[in-house]
Amino acid sequence: MPDTPTQALAGLGVSQGRAAGPVVRMAGPPALPAPRPVTDPGAEAAAVGAALEAVAADLTRRAAAAEGEAAEILEALAMIADDPTLREDAEARARDGLDAAHALDAAFAQHRDALSALGGYLAERAADLDDLKHRAVAFTLGLPMPGLPAPGHPYVLVAEDLSPADTAGLGPDVLALVTERGGPTSHTAILARSRGLPAVVACRGITGVPGGTLVGVDGATGEVAVGLTGEEAELIRERDRAERARLAASQGPGRTADGHPVKLLLNIGSAADLVPDGEGVGLFRTEFLFLDRKQAPPFEEQVAAYAEVLGRAESVIIRTLDAGTDKPLPFLGLPDEPNPALGVRGLRVDRVLDGVLDTQLEAIAAAAKATGAQAWVMAPMVTTVEEAAAFARTARAKGIAKVGLMIEVPAAALRARALLREVDFLSIGTNDLAQYTFAADRQHPALADLLDPRQPALLELIAMCAQAGAEAGKPVGVCGEAAGDPALAPLLVGLGVTSLSMAPVCVPAVREALAGLTLEECRERARAARE
Ligand code: PEP
Ligand code: MG
C-alpha cells in the first residue's frame, strides 16, 4: 500500500493477495420515483422502446462474452427484453399518459402475472422479468443497470453485498472485490478466496467511493487505499506478482520442521477449482455446482460432475448438499424460515425432502465406480449420534466406501467419541462451529470478533474431536477457513488434527508456516492459546 493514500478504508480481509484498479460499482434495483406529469406521451413511448433496446443489447453483449449455461441464460433474457408484445404494451401505456418508468413497471407486472398463472417452468421464469424490469427502469432514470457490471476493462468490483451466485459468475475482468456488508466466513468470501481474488468485506464507506476511482485492495489486512495515482497502483500490482511467484515456488507435502506429516488438502466447489498443488480434496462443496438452478440437477449430470473431480484428484472427500441460509438452493423449493441458520439446512433437508440425499449418494457411488476412485463422503450439519448412524447406514447401503461427518454443531463436537463409533472420519467446519458456539451469525459484519476461531472455547471443541480421533485411530481434519490461515494452521496441528483443507490459493503459505515449526512448538502454541 502507498504511504499516503488520499483515503484509507478498513474492512475485513478475507483472502490473500493485493490488487489495484478502478472502482466499478454494482448497482442495486432502482427505486421507482413518484409518477411524473407527462407533457409529451410520444417521447415517453420512445424512451420505453430505447430502454428495452438498451437492455437487450447489453444482455446480448454479455452473452457473447460468457460461455456455456451463463451464455444461454443471458441470450434467453435478451430475447425476452426484445419481445414485441412486451414492448407494444409498455409503449401503449406511455402513449396513454404514464411516464416511461411507470409504463415499463406496469407492462412488466402484467407479463409477470401472466407467466406466473401458467405455472411450472414458465412461472419460475417470472423472477427473470423482475430483473429485466429493474434494468429497463434504471436506464430510463439514467441510473446504472443493476446486476454484475461488464465495463469491458479490468476493475475492482464494489457492492453493498454479493450473493454466492453473483460471486460464482464473476468474470476474469474482476481484479478484486470489496463489499460494504458481509462476514469473513460467508460463502461469498469463501468463493472469492477459492478464486484467488483479493477480497475485503464489511468495508464501511466503500459504496460511497465514486466509480472510476483508483483503489488498492489488500485481501489479507482488509485495507482499501482510495484515490491512488497510476504509479501507486502499478507498484501494488508488482508486489502482488512478486509475492505470488515466491509462494508458487513452494512444493511438496505438508510437514512440520521435524517431519510430522499434516495433509494439505483443497476446498473446491467444482473441478475448475482443482490445482496441481495439495494432497487431495478435503472438501468438495457440491452445492456450489447448483447455486443458480431452478430445477433439480439430473442424476447423470451429477454423476458427470463428481466423476470429473474423482478422476482428477488423488483423494476426494465429497460433502453432500449443504443448502440453507447463505447458500440457498432454489431447486429444493424449501419454504422461508424465521431462523434459517437454525432451521432445515445441511443434512436436515433429508427430514423434509425425500430422495435428494439418496439420489446424490447414488450419483457419487456411480461416479466412483466409473472412475475407479474411492469416494469419501461426509454429511454437513450433523447434530446427534442418531443422525450420524442413519446417514452412515444410508451411505453404506448406496455403496459409499468411507463415510464421515462434518463437525459444525457444538453438540456433535461434545459427542465426537460416540460419533466416531458410527463413521470413518470427521472434518471440523470451523466456520459453522464458530457460528453456533458463539451464537454469532457468520455473515454479520459487526460480530467478526466473536467468530474468531482463536477463542479458547472453540479450540477446546476442536481438541476434543482430535483426541477422539487419536483414540479411535481415525482421521480428524479441519476444513473451515481457519485451516487456510497460516497463523492458525500450526495451532490446529498442535491440537492434534491430522489434515488441513483450504482454498487452493492458501496452500503455499500454510505449507511454509508448518515447515517453520516443530510439532512440539505447534503444541506449545495450542497450549498457550487454550489457556
Ligand atoms: C464450515 O462450516 O466450516 C464449512 C467448511 O462449511 P461451509 O463453510 O461450506 O458451511
Ligand atoms: Mg458449514
Coordinates of C-alpha atoms and ligand atoms in Angstrom, one line a residue:
M1 CA 0.0 0.0 0.0
P2 CA 1.3 3.5 -0.7
D3 CA 2.4 5.7 2.2
T4 CA 0.0 8.5 1.8
P5 CA -3.2 7.3 0.1
T6 CA -5.9 10.0 -0.3
Q7 CA -8.0 8.0 2.0
A8 CA -7.8 4.5 3.6
L9 CA -10.9 2.5 4.4
A10 CA -10.7 -0.6 6.6
G11 CA -12.7 -3.8 6.2
L12 CA -12.1 -7.4 6.9
G13 CA -9.6 -9.1 4.6
V14 CA -10.9 -12.5 3.6
S15 CA -8.3 -13.7 1.1
Q16 CA -4.7 -13.3 0.2
G17 CA -3.2 -11.1 -2.4
R18 CA -3.4 -7.5 -3.4
A19 CA -4.8 -5.8 -6.4
A20 CA -5.3 -2.2 -7.8
G21 CA -7.7 -0.9 -10.3
P22 CA -10.6 1.4 -11.0
V23 CA -13.8 1.0 -9.0
V24 CA -16.9 -0.2 -10.8
R25 CA -20.0 -0.3 -8.5
M26 CA -22.7 -3.0 -8.7
A27 CA -25.9 -1.1 -8.6
G28 CA -29.0 -2.4 -6.7
P29 CA -32.5 -2.4 -8.1
P30 CA -33.6 1.2 -8.8
A31 CA -36.3 2.8 -6.5
L32 CA -39.3 3.8 -8.6
P33 CA -39.9 7.5 -8.1
A34 CA -43.4 9.1 -7.8
P35 CA -45.2 9.3 -11.2
R36 CA -44.1 12.3 -13.2
P37 CA -46.6 14.5 -15.1
V38 CA -46.3 13.8 -18.8
T39 CA -46.3 16.5 -21.4
D40 CA -45.1 14.6 -24.4
P41 CA -46.5 11.0 -24.5
G42 CA -44.7 10.2 -27.7
A43 CA -41.4 11.0 -26.2
E44 CA -42.2 8.7 -23.2
A45 CA -43.1 5.9 -25.6
A46 CA -39.8 6.4 -27.5
A47 CA -38.0 6.3 -24.1
V48 CA -39.7 3.0 -23.3
G49 CA -38.5 1.5 -26.7
A50 CA -35.0 2.8 -26.2
A51 CA -34.8 1.3 -22.7
L52 CA -35.8 -2.1 -23.9
E53 CA -33.4 -2.0 -26.8
A54 CA -30.5 -0.9 -24.5
V55 CA -31.3 -3.8 -22.1
A56 CA -31.5 -6.3 -24.9
A57 CA -28.2 -5.0 -26.4
D58 CA -26.4 -5.1 -23.1
L59 CA -27.5 -8.7 -22.4
T60 CA -26.5 -9.8 -26.0
R61 CA -23.1 -8.3 -25.4
R62 CA -22.7 -10.1 -22.1
A63 CA -23.9 -13.4 -23.7
A64 CA -21.2 -13.1 -26.3
A65 CA -18.6 -12.7 -23.6
A66 CA -19.9 -15.6 -21.5
E67 CA -19.7 -19.3 -22.0
G68 CA -22.0 -22.4 -21.6
E69 CA -25.0 -22.1 -19.4
A70 CA -24.3 -18.5 -18.4
A71 CA -24.4 -17.5 -22.1
E72 CA -27.6 -19.4 -22.7
I73 CA -29.3 -17.7 -19.8
L74 CA -28.2 -14.2 -21.0
E75 CA -29.4 -14.9 -24.5
A76 CA -32.8 -16.0 -23.3
L77 CA -33.1 -12.8 -21.2
A78 CA -32.1 -10.7 -24.2
M79 CA -34.9 -12.3 -26.2
I80 CA -37.5 -11.6 -23.5
A81 CA -36.4 -7.9 -23.5
D82 CA -36.8 -7.9 -27.2
D83 CA -40.3 -9.4 -27.1
P84 CA -42.6 -7.2 -29.4
T85 CA -45.7 -7.9 -27.2
L86 CA -44.0 -6.6 -24.1
R87 CA -42.7 -3.5 -26.0
E88 CA -46.1 -2.7 -27.6
D89 CA -47.8 -3.0 -24.2
A90 CA -45.3 -0.7 -22.5
E91 CA -45.4 1.9 -25.3
A92 CA -49.2 1.9 -25.3
R93 CA -49.2 2.6 -21.6
A94 CA -46.8 5.5 -22.2
R95 CA -48.9 6.9 -25.0
D96 CA -51.9 6.7 -22.6
G97 CA -50.1 9.1 -20.2
L98 CA -47.7 7.2 -18.0
D99 CA -44.1 8.3 -17.7
A100 CA -41.6 5.8 -19.2
A101 CA -40.5 4.3 -15.9
H102 CA -44.1 3.6 -14.8
A103 CA -45.2 2.4 -18.2
L104 CA -42.4 -0.2 -18.1
D105 CA -43.2 -1.1 -14.5
A106 CA -46.9 -1.7 -15.3
A107 CA -46.2 -3.7 -18.5
F108 CA -43.7 -5.9 -16.8
A109 CA -46.1 -6.5 -13.9
Q110 CA -48.8 -7.6 -16.4
H111 CA -46.4 -10.1 -18.1
R112 CA -45.1 -11.4 -14.8
D113 CA -48.7 -12.2 -13.6
A114 CA -49.5 -13.9 -16.9
L115 CA -46.4 -16.1 -16.7
S116 CA -47.0 -16.9 -13.0
A117 CA -50.5 -18.0 -13.9
L118 CA -49.1 -20.5 -16.4
G119 CA -47.3 -22.4 -13.6
G120 CA -44.4 -24.8 -13.9
Y121 CA -41.2 -23.8 -15.7
L122 CA -42.7 -20.6 -17.1
A123 CA -43.8 -19.4 -13.6
E124 CA -40.2 -19.9 -12.5
R125 CA -39.1 -17.5 -15.3
A126 CA -41.2 -14.8 -13.7
A127 CA -38.3 -13.7 -11.5
D128 CA -36.3 -13.0 -14.6
L129 CA -38.9 -10.4 -15.7
D130 CA -38.2 -8.5 -12.4
D131 CA -34.5 -8.4 -13.3
L132 CA -35.3 -7.1 -16.8
K133 CA -37.7 -4.5 -15.4
H134 CA -35.1 -3.2 -13.0
R135 CA -32.6 -2.9 -15.8
A136 CA -35.1 -1.1 -18.1
V137 CA -36.4 1.3 -15.4
A138 CA -32.8 2.1 -14.3
F139 CA -32.0 3.0 -17.9
T140 CA -34.9 5.4 -18.3
L141 CA -34.0 7.0 -14.9
G142 CA -30.3 7.5 -16.0
L143 CA -29.1 5.1 -13.3
P144 CA -26.6 2.3 -13.8
M145 CA -28.2 -1.1 -14.6
P146 CA -28.4 -3.4 -11.7
G147 CA -26.5 -6.7 -11.7
L148 CA -22.9 -7.6 -12.3
P149 CA -21.3 -4.9 -14.4
A150 CA -19.4 -5.6 -17.6
P151 CA -17.4 -2.4 -18.3
G152 CA -15.1 -4.1 -20.8
H153 CA -11.9 -3.5 -18.8
P154 CA -10.3 -4.9 -15.6
Y155 CA -11.9 -3.4 -12.4
V156 CA -12.4 -3.6 -8.7
L157 CA -16.0 -4.6 -8.0
V158 CA -17.7 -2.7 -5.3
A159 CA -21.1 -3.7 -4.0
E160 CA -23.3 -3.4 -1.0
D161 CA -23.2 -7.2 -0.8
L162 CA -22.9 -10.1 -3.2
S163 CA -24.8 -13.4 -3.4
P164 CA -22.8 -16.6 -3.8
A165 CA -24.4 -16.9 -7.3
D166 CA -23.1 -13.4 -8.2
T167 CA -19.6 -14.2 -6.9
A168 CA -19.6 -17.5 -8.8
G169 CA -20.5 -15.6 -12.0
L170 CA -17.7 -13.1 -11.8
G171 CA -15.7 -12.8 -15.0
P172 CA -11.9 -12.6 -15.4
D173 CA -12.0 -8.8 -15.5
V174 CA -12.7 -8.6 -11.8
L175 CA -9.4 -7.8 -10.1
A176 CA -10.7 -7.7 -6.5
L177 CA -14.0 -7.3 -4.7
V178 CA -15.0 -5.1 -1.8
T179 CA -18.3 -5.1 -0.1
E180 CA -19.9 -2.8 2.4
R181 CA -21.5 -5.7 4.2
G182 CA -20.8 -9.5 4.6
G183 CA -18.8 -11.5 7.1
P184 CA -15.4 -13.3 7.0
T185 CA -16.8 -16.8 6.6
S186 CA -19.8 -16.0 4.5
H187 CA -20.0 -18.1 1.3
T188 CA -19.3 -15.1 -0.8
A189 CA -16.0 -14.6 1.0
I190 CA -15.3 -18.3 0.5
L191 CA -15.9 -18.2 -3.2
A192 CA -13.7 -15.2 -3.6
R193 CA -10.9 -16.9 -1.7
S194 CA -11.2 -20.0 -3.8
R195 CA -10.8 -18.0 -7.0
G196 CA -7.7 -16.3 -5.6
L197 CA -9.4 -13.0 -5.7
P198 CA -8.3 -10.4 -3.2
A199 CA -11.5 -9.6 -1.3
V200 CA -12.5 -7.3 1.6
V201 CA -15.9 -7.5 3.3
A202 CA -17.6 -5.2 5.9
C203 CA -15.8 -2.2 4.5
R204 CA -17.8 0.8 5.7
G205 CA -17.9 3.6 3.2
I206 CA -16.8 1.7 0.1
T207 CA -20.1 2.2 -1.7
G208 CA -19.7 5.9 -1.4
V209 CA -16.4 5.8 -3.5
P210 CA -17.2 7.2 -7.0
G211 CA -16.9 4.8 -10.0
G212 CA -13.6 5.1 -11.8
T213 CA -11.6 6.0 -8.6
L214 CA -8.3 4.0 -8.5
V215 CA -8.2 1.8 -5.3
G216 CA -5.7 -0.6 -3.9
V217 CA -7.1 -3.7 -2.1
D218 CA -5.2 -5.8 0.4
G219 CA -7.2 -9.1 0.8
A220 CA -5.1 -10.1 3.9
T221 CA -5.2 -6.9 6.0
G222 CA -8.6 -5.6 4.7
E223 CA -7.1 -2.2 3.9
V224 CA -8.5 -0.4 0.9
A225 CA -6.5 2.6 -0.3
V226 CA -8.7 5.1 -2.1
G227 CA -7.6 7.6 -4.7
L228 CA -4.3 6.1 -5.9
T229 CA -2.1 7.5 -8.7
G230 CA -1.4 5.3 -11.7
E231 CA 2.2 4.7 -10.4
E232 CA 1.0 3.7 -6.9
A233 CA -1.5 1.2 -8.5
E234 CA 1.3 -0.3 -10.6
L235 CA 3.6 -0.7 -7.5
I236 CA 0.8 -2.7 -5.8
R237 CA 0.4 -4.9 -8.8
E238 CA 4.2 -5.6 -9.0
R239 CA 4.4 -6.5 -5.3
D240 CA 1.5 -8.9 -5.7
R241 CA 3.1 -10.6 -8.7
A242 CA 6.4 -11.0 -6.8
E243 CA 4.6 -12.5 -3.7
R244 CA 2.5 -14.9 -5.8
A245 CA 5.6 -16.0 -7.7
R246 CA 7.5 -16.6 -4.4
L247 CA 4.7 -18.7 -2.9
A248 CA 4.1 -20.6 -6.2
A249 CA 7.7 -21.9 -5.9
S250 CA 6.8 -23.9 -2.8
Q251 CA 6.0 -27.6 -3.3
G252 CA 5.7 -30.9 -1.5
P253 CA 3.5 -32.5 1.2
G254 CA 2.7 -30.7 4.4
R255 CA 5.2 -31.3 7.2
T256 CA 6.3 -29.6 10.4
A257 CA 10.0 -28.7 10.7
D258 CA 10.7 -32.1 12.4
G259 CA 8.8 -34.1 9.7
H260 CA 5.4 -34.7 11.3
P261 CA 3.0 -35.1 8.3
V262 CA -0.1 -33.0 8.0
K263 CA -2.1 -33.5 4.9
L264 CA -2.7 -30.2 3.0
L265 CA -6.0 -30.7 1.1
L266 CA -8.1 -28.5 -1.1
N267 CA -11.5 -27.0 -0.6
I268 CA -13.3 -26.8 -4.0
G269 CA -16.7 -26.1 -5.5
S270 CA -16.1 -27.8 -8.8
A271 CA -13.4 -29.5 -10.9
A272 CA -12.5 -26.0 -12.2
D273 CA -11.0 -25.2 -8.8
L274 CA -8.5 -28.1 -8.8
V275 CA -4.9 -27.1 -8.9
P276 CA -1.8 -29.3 -9.2
D277 CA -0.9 -28.4 -5.6
G278 CA -2.1 -30.2 -2.4
E279 CA -2.5 -33.8 -1.4
G280 CA -6.1 -34.3 -2.5
V281 CA -9.5 -32.7 -1.9
G282 CA -10.6 -32.3 1.7
L283 CA -14.0 -30.6 1.0
F284 CA -15.9 -30.7 -2.3
R285 CA -18.8 -28.3 -1.7
T286 CA -21.3 -29.9 -4.1
E287 CA -24.0 -27.3 -3.5
F288 CA -21.8 -24.7 -5.3
L289 CA -22.4 -26.7 -8.6
F290 CA -26.1 -25.9 -8.3
L291 CA -26.5 -22.5 -6.7
D292 CA -28.5 -20.9 -9.5
R293 CA -30.5 -23.9 -10.5
K294 CA -34.3 -23.7 -10.6
Q295 CA -34.7 -27.4 -11.4
A296 CA -33.1 -30.3 -9.6
P297 CA -29.8 -31.4 -11.2
P298 CA -30.4 -34.6 -13.1
F299 CA -28.7 -37.8 -11.9
E300 CA -26.5 -38.1 -15.0
E301 CA -25.3 -34.5 -14.6
Q302 CA -24.4 -35.1 -11.0
V303 CA -22.5 -38.3 -11.9
A304 CA -20.5 -36.4 -14.5
A305 CA -19.7 -33.5 -12.1
Y306 CA -18.5 -35.8 -9.4
A307 CA -16.6 -38.1 -11.8
E308 CA -14.7 -35.1 -13.2
V309 CA -13.3 -34.4 -9.7
L310 CA -12.8 -38.0 -8.7
G311 CA -10.9 -38.7 -11.9
R312 CA -8.5 -35.9 -11.4
A313 CA -7.6 -35.7 -7.7
E314 CA -5.6 -38.2 -5.8
S315 CA -8.2 -38.5 -2.9
V316 CA -11.5 -36.7 -2.6
I317 CA -13.9 -36.0 0.3
I318 CA -17.3 -35.1 -1.2
R319 CA -19.8 -33.3 1.1
T320 CA -23.4 -34.0 0.4
L321 CA -25.5 -30.9 -0.4
D322 CA -25.4 -28.2 2.2
A323 CA -28.3 -26.0 1.5
G324 CA -29.7 -23.2 3.7
T325 CA -29.1 -19.7 5.0
D326 CA -26.5 -18.1 2.9
K327 CA -26.4 -21.0 0.4
P328 CA -29.9 -21.0 -0.9
L329 CA -30.7 -23.8 -3.4
P330 CA -33.8 -22.6 -5.2
F331 CA -34.5 -26.0 -6.8
L332 CA -35.1 -27.5 -3.4
G333 CA -38.2 -25.2 -3.0
L334 CA -37.7 -25.0 0.8
P335 CA -40.1 -22.5 2.5
D336 CA -38.7 -19.3 4.1
E337 CA -38.0 -19.8 7.8
P338 CA -37.8 -17.3 10.6
N339 CA -34.4 -18.5 11.8
P340 CA -32.8 -20.1 8.7
A341 CA -29.4 -20.8 10.3
L342 CA -31.2 -22.8 13.0
G343 CA -33.6 -24.4 10.6
V344 CA -33.7 -27.1 7.9
R345 CA -30.2 -27.0 6.5
G346 CA -27.4 -29.4 5.6
L347 CA -28.3 -33.0 6.4
R348 CA -31.6 -31.8 8.0
V349 CA -33.0 -31.3 4.5
D350 CA -33.4 -35.1 4.3
R351 CA -36.0 -34.8 7.0
V352 CA -38.4 -32.9 4.8
L353 CA -37.4 -33.8 1.2
D354 CA -37.4 -37.4 0.1
G355 CA -34.9 -38.5 -2.5
V356 CA -32.5 -35.6 -2.7
L357 CA -29.8 -37.3 -0.5
D358 CA -30.5 -40.7 -1.9
T359 CA -30.0 -39.5 -5.5
Q360 CA -26.9 -37.7 -4.6
L361 CA -25.3 -40.7 -2.8
E362 CA -26.2 -42.9 -5.7
A363 CA -24.7 -40.4 -8.1
I364 CA -21.5 -40.3 -6.1
A365 CA -21.3 -44.1 -5.9
A366 CA -21.8 -44.3 -9.7
A367 CA -19.1 -41.7 -10.3
A368 CA -16.7 -43.6 -8.0
K369 CA -17.4 -46.8 -9.9
A370 CA -17.0 -45.2 -13.3
T371 CA -13.6 -43.6 -12.3
G372 CA -12.3 -46.5 -10.2
A373 CA -11.7 -43.9 -7.4
Q374 CA -12.6 -44.3 -3.8
A375 CA -15.1 -41.7 -2.7
W376 CA -15.0 -40.5 0.9
V377 CA -18.4 -38.8 1.6
M378 CA -19.4 -36.7 4.5
A379 CA -22.6 -35.0 5.7
P380 CA -22.9 -31.4 6.8
M381 CA -24.6 -30.1 10.0
V382 CA -24.8 -33.4 11.8
T383 CA -26.0 -32.9 15.4
T384 CA -26.7 -36.2 17.1
V385 CA -25.4 -39.7 17.1
E386 CA -28.7 -41.0 15.8
E387 CA -28.4 -38.7 12.7
A388 CA -24.9 -39.9 12.2
A389 CA -25.9 -43.5 12.4
A390 CA -28.7 -43.0 10.0
F391 CA -26.5 -41.2 7.5
A392 CA -23.8 -43.9 7.7
R393 CA -26.4 -46.6 7.2
T394 CA -27.8 -44.9 4.1
A395 CA -24.4 -44.0 2.6
R396 CA -23.0 -47.5 3.1
A397 CA -26.1 -49.1 1.6
K398 CA -25.6 -47.0 -1.5
G399 CA -22.0 -48.3 -1.8
I400 CA -20.0 -45.4 -0.3
A401 CA -16.7 -46.7 0.9
K402 CA -15.7 -44.2 3.6
V403 CA -18.3 -42.3 5.5
G404 CA -17.7 -39.2 7.5
L405 CA -19.3 -36.3 9.3
M406 CA -18.7 -32.6 9.5
I407 CA -18.4 -31.2 13.0
E408 CA -20.2 -27.9 12.8
V409 CA -22.5 -28.0 15.8
P410 CA -21.2 -27.9 19.4
A411 CA -23.4 -30.9 20.3
A412 CA -21.6 -33.0 17.8
A413 CA -18.1 -31.9 18.9
L414 CA -19.1 -32.9 22.5
R415 CA -20.1 -36.4 21.3
A416 CA -17.1 -36.9 18.9
R417 CA -16.1 -40.1 20.5
A418 CA -19.6 -41.6 20.1
L419 CA -19.8 -40.3 16.5
L420 CA -16.6 -42.0 15.6
R421 CA -18.1 -45.3 16.5
E422 CA -20.5 -44.8 13.6
V423 CA -18.2 -43.4 10.9
D424 CA -14.7 -43.5 9.5
F425 CA -13.6 -39.9 9.8
L426 CA -14.5 -36.4 11.0
S427 CA -13.9 -33.0 9.4
I428 CA -14.3 -29.9 11.5
G429 CA -16.1 -27.0 9.9
T430 CA -14.8 -24.1 12.0
N431 CA -17.0 -21.6 10.1
D432 CA -20.2 -23.0 11.3
L433 CA -18.8 -24.4 14.6
A434 CA -17.8 -20.8 15.5
Q435 CA -21.2 -19.5 14.4
Y436 CA -23.1 -22.0 16.6
T437 CA -20.6 -22.0 19.5
F438 CA -20.7 -18.2 19.9
A439 CA -24.3 -17.7 18.7
A440 CA -23.0 -15.2 16.1
D441 CA -24.2 -15.0 12.5
R442 CA -21.3 -15.8 10.3
Q443 CA -22.5 -13.2 7.8
H444 CA -22.7 -10.4 10.3
P445 CA -20.0 -7.7 9.8
A446 CA -20.3 -6.4 13.4
L447 CA -19.7 -9.8 15.0
A448 CA -16.4 -10.8 13.3
D449 CA -14.6 -10.8 16.7
L450 CA -17.0 -13.4 18.1
L451 CA -16.3 -15.6 15.0
D452 CA -12.5 -15.5 15.6
P453 CA -11.5 -19.2 15.7
R454 CA -8.6 -18.5 18.1
Q455 CA -11.0 -18.3 21.0
P456 CA -10.4 -21.0 23.7
A457 CA -14.0 -22.3 23.7
L458 CA -13.7 -23.2 20.0
L459 CA -10.2 -24.6 20.5
E460 CA -11.5 -26.9 23.3
L461 CA -14.1 -28.3 21.0
I462 CA -11.5 -28.9 18.2
A463 CA -9.2 -30.6 20.8
M464 CA -12.0 -32.9 21.9
C465 CA -12.5 -34.1 18.3
A466 CA -8.8 -34.6 17.6
Q467 CA -8.4 -36.5 20.9
A468 CA -11.4 -38.8 20.0
G469 CA -9.8 -39.4 16.5
A470 CA -6.4 -40.3 18.0
E471 CA -8.1 -42.8 20.4
A472 CA -10.1 -44.3 17.6
G473 CA -7.2 -44.3 15.1
K474 CA -9.4 -42.3 12.6
P475 CA -8.6 -39.1 10.8
V476 CA -9.9 -35.8 12.1
G477 CA -9.2 -32.8 9.9
V478 CA -10.2 -29.1 9.7
C479 CA -11.9 -27.8 6.6
G480 CA -13.2 -24.4 7.8
E481 CA -11.5 -21.2 6.7
A482 CA -9.2 -21.4 9.9
A483 CA -7.3 -24.2 8.2
G484 CA -6.1 -21.9 5.4
D485 CA -4.8 -19.2 7.8
P486 CA -1.0 -19.5 8.1
A487 CA -1.1 -18.1 11.6
L488 CA -3.7 -20.6 12.8
A489 CA -2.7 -23.7 11.0
P490 CA 0.2 -24.6 13.4
L491 CA -2.1 -24.2 16.3
L492 CA -4.7 -26.6 14.8
V493 CA -1.9 -29.1 14.2
G494 CA -0.8 -28.6 17.9
L495 CA -4.4 -29.5 18.9
G496 CA -3.9 -32.9 17.1
V497 CA -5.8 -32.6 13.8
T498 CA -4.5 -34.8 11.0
S499 CA -5.2 -32.7 7.9
L500 CA -6.0 -29.1 6.9
S501 CA -8.2 -28.4 4.0
M502 CA -8.3 -25.0 2.4
A503 CA -8.8 -22.8 -0.6
P504 CA -6.1 -23.9 -3.1
V505 CA -4.6 -20.4 -3.1
C506 CA -3.8 -20.8 0.7
V507 CA -1.8 -24.0 0.4
P508 CA 1.7 -22.5 -0.2
A509 CA 1.5 -20.1 2.8
V510 CA 0.2 -22.8 5.2
R511 CA 2.9 -25.2 4.0
E512 CA 5.5 -22.5 4.7
A513 CA 4.1 -21.8 8.2
L514 CA 4.2 -25.5 9.2
A515 CA 7.7 -26.1 7.8
G516 CA 8.9 -23.4 10.1
L517 CA 7.8 -25.0 13.4
T518 CA 8.4 -28.4 15.1
L519 CA 5.4 -30.4 16.3
E520 CA 6.3 -29.6 19.9
E521 CA 6.3 -25.9 19.0
C522 CA 2.8 -26.3 17.4
R523 CA 1.6 -28.0 20.6
E524 CA 3.1 -25.2 22.7
R525 CA 1.1 -22.7 20.7
A526 CA -2.0 -24.7 21.2
R527 CA -1.5 -24.9 24.9
A528 CA -0.9 -21.2 25.2
A529 CA -4.0 -20.4 23.1
R530 CA -6.2 -22.7 25.2
E531 CA -5.0 -21.0 28.4
Ligands
PEP1 C1 -17.7 -24.8 7.8 O1 -18.8 -24.5 8.2 O2 -16.6 -24.5 8.4 C2 -17.5 -25.4 6.4 C3 -16.4 -25.8 6.0 O3 -18.7 -25.5 5.7 P1 -19.3 -24.2 4.9 O4 -18.4 -23.1 5.1 O5 -19.5 -24.6 3.5 O6 -20.6 -24.0 5.6
MG2 MG -20.6 -25.3 7.3

